[in-house]
C-alpha atoms as one frame of an Amber mdcrd trajectory, in Angstrom:
protein
   0.959  94.868-141.110  -1.942  95.286-142.725  -2.403  93.250-146.445  -4.228
  94.879-148.946  -5.381  92.263-151.702  -1.575  90.993-152.701   0.119  94.278
-150.888   1.210  94.750-147.678   1.253  98.169-146.154   4.199  98.804-143.744
   5.039 102.440-144.322   6.055 102.486-147.655   4.343 104.639-149.852   1.910
 103.140-152.505   0.012 105.074-155.489  -3.279 104.971-155.364  -5.765 105.918
-158.152  -9.829 106.701-158.210 -11.438 104.868-160.745 -14.987 105.661-162.511
 -16.699 102.917-164.520 -16.396 102.441-168.275 -12.467 102.794-168.080 -10.752
 101.592-171.185  -8.901  97.963-171.193  -5.359  99.836-172.251  -5.813 102.656
-169.532  -5.997  99.427-167.403  -3.232  98.047-168.168  -1.582 101.471-168.923
  -1.519 102.166-164.912  -0.100  98.713-163.716   2.942  99.453-166.531   2.876
 102.954-164.900   3.120 101.422-161.157  -0.206 101.470-159.432  -0.143  99.728
-156.681  -4.075  99.678-155.378  -7.313 101.035-157.519  -9.781 103.177-155.586
 -13.235 101.994-157.623 -15.028 104.993-156.978 -19.053 103.746-158.068 -20.496
 106.691-156.537 -19.368 108.210-159.587 -20.810 105.262-161.830 -23.024 106.271
-164.528 -26.030 103.729-163.171 -25.347 102.126-160.198 -27.438  98.687-160.651
 -25.778  95.957-159.046 -25.256  94.652-162.595 -23.082  97.566-163.700 -21.069
  97.900-161.065 -20.085  94.342-160.719 -19.196  94.361-164.561 -16.943  97.575
-163.663 -15.692  96.280-160.097 -14.777  93.348-161.795 -12.321  94.736-164.773
 -10.359  95.333-161.644  -9.889  92.088-160.467  -5.815  92.075-160.927  -5.313
  94.859-158.784  -5.848  95.796-154.771  -9.055  97.337-154.729 -11.003  99.384
-152.203 -14.946 100.243-152.978 -16.101 103.943-152.072 -19.058 105.188-152.362
 -18.975 108.499-150.932 -22.206 110.397-149.486 -22.633 113.810-150.632 -21.806
 115.434-147.754 -18.566 114.569-147.530 -17.494 115.570-151.397 -19.494 111.969
-153.315 -22.107 112.045-155.826 -23.951 109.499-154.268 -27.623 109.657-155.665
 -29.494 107.307-153.773 -30.907 106.076-150.274 -28.740 104.476-147.127 -30.767
 101.332-147.908 -29.298 101.369-151.094 -25.795 102.088-150.544 -25.661  99.479
-148.181 -27.230  97.093-150.277 -24.567  98.013-153.263 -21.607  97.601-150.385
 -22.870  93.984-150.039 -23.039  93.365-153.978 -19.442  94.862-153.666 -17.672
  93.148-150.954 -16.801  89.804-151.947 -14.647  91.083-155.738 -13.241  93.978
-153.793  -9.635  93.860-150.451 -11.439  97.250-148.745 -14.210  99.252-148.250
 -14.233 103.165-147.349 -17.163 104.227-145.542 -17.332 107.620-144.016 -17.639
 108.166-140.027 -20.739 110.627-140.892 -22.940 107.901-142.139 -24.196 107.055
-139.134 -26.961 104.968-140.204 -24.946 102.843-141.981 -21.237 102.506-141.029
 -21.341  99.882-138.222 -23.437  97.589-140.960 -20.444  98.289-143.403 -17.963
  97.697-140.993 -19.868  94.411-139.579 -20.209  93.363-143.213 -16.487  94.287
-144.265 -14.947  92.294-141.044 -17.261  89.137-141.166 -15.786  88.992-145.198
 -12.010  89.928-144.138 -11.762  92.928-146.029 -10.339  95.859-144.365 -12.303
  99.338-143.585 -11.660 102.680-143.905 -13.263 105.016-142.049 -12.748 108.174
-143.422 -13.066 112.095-142.217 -13.606 114.729-144.567 -13.667 118.451-143.465
 -13.489 121.110-146.923 -13.537 123.797-144.801 -10.420 123.710-143.020  -7.855
 121.863-140.710  -9.394 121.366-137.072  -7.283 121.662-133.754  -5.021 119.034
-132.562  -7.525 117.658-129.984  -9.995 117.436-132.355  -7.899 115.443-134.913
  -7.122 112.633-132.709 -10.860 112.621-131.241 -11.751 111.764-135.015  -9.034
 108.947-135.315 -10.349 107.687-131.949 -13.957 107.925-133.189 -13.333 105.729
-136.460 -10.994 103.527-134.275 -13.607 103.047-131.889 -16.363 102.092-134.895
 -14.204  99.348-136.201 -11.202 100.839-138.672  -8.176  98.998-139.897  -6.842
 102.173-142.030  -8.479 105.716-140.622  -8.583 108.828-143.543  -8.552 112.172
-142.236  -8.960 114.553-145.030  -8.626 118.345-144.420  -8.579 121.650-145.736
  -5.218 122.873-145.579  -4.830 126.942-145.979  -1.582 127.772-144.183   1.565
 125.796-143.461   0.488 125.479-139.199  -2.713 123.187-140.741  -0.109 121.027
-143.062   1.970 120.804-139.751  -0.974 120.001-137.343  -2.133 117.054-140.227
   1.549 115.990-139.614   2.157 115.913-136.396  -1.507 114.484-136.327  -0.063
 111.436-138.487   3.330 110.663-136.261   1.397 110.996-133.069  -1.577 108.047
-134.253   1.362 106.238-137.012   0.335 103.303-134.341  -3.626 103.621-135.714
  -2.699 102.600-138.998  -3.807 106.825-140.084  -3.293 108.334-143.758  -3.525
 112.254-144.038  -4.190 113.980-146.718  -4.490 118.071-147.057  -6.908 119.632
-149.447  -6.422 122.408-151.491  -3.603 124.774-153.410
């Protein structure tokens, strides 16, 4: 069983919502009242990424289990800085969050982020996004296994699904890899 902050991830569905910066306190209170379980702090969407600003925004959510995400442009994010700056920001927020999400494709920093997180006893989500298609089952399994080799505590695979067969491949991947703590997401209509 995996713990993310104060909750145990044991197969029970959880409600997670992504937040940018400048979230009003009443919105945070309402989220708690509506049963929000986990916050994803989308730091790449923040209006500014100065360390002080980011830390002040992250601390607003200290009463929730949290995942810090600084998503690269290549994988659908809005990160504007260098990989060196992104690594420094992951390092800065690490004490304030329960987990980090780093893309498998972020080759220059993924191993450093994993090491930092594990040293700080934080969970690591290694994610993969494919905005064009859902790969074959063989490729999906390769992605999951590679993420685990990189040190993922949780593997997240998000692909574009255009038909029932794509959904079935993602479901098959989820079931076949459930012991590897996998999250799959089908994007698209």
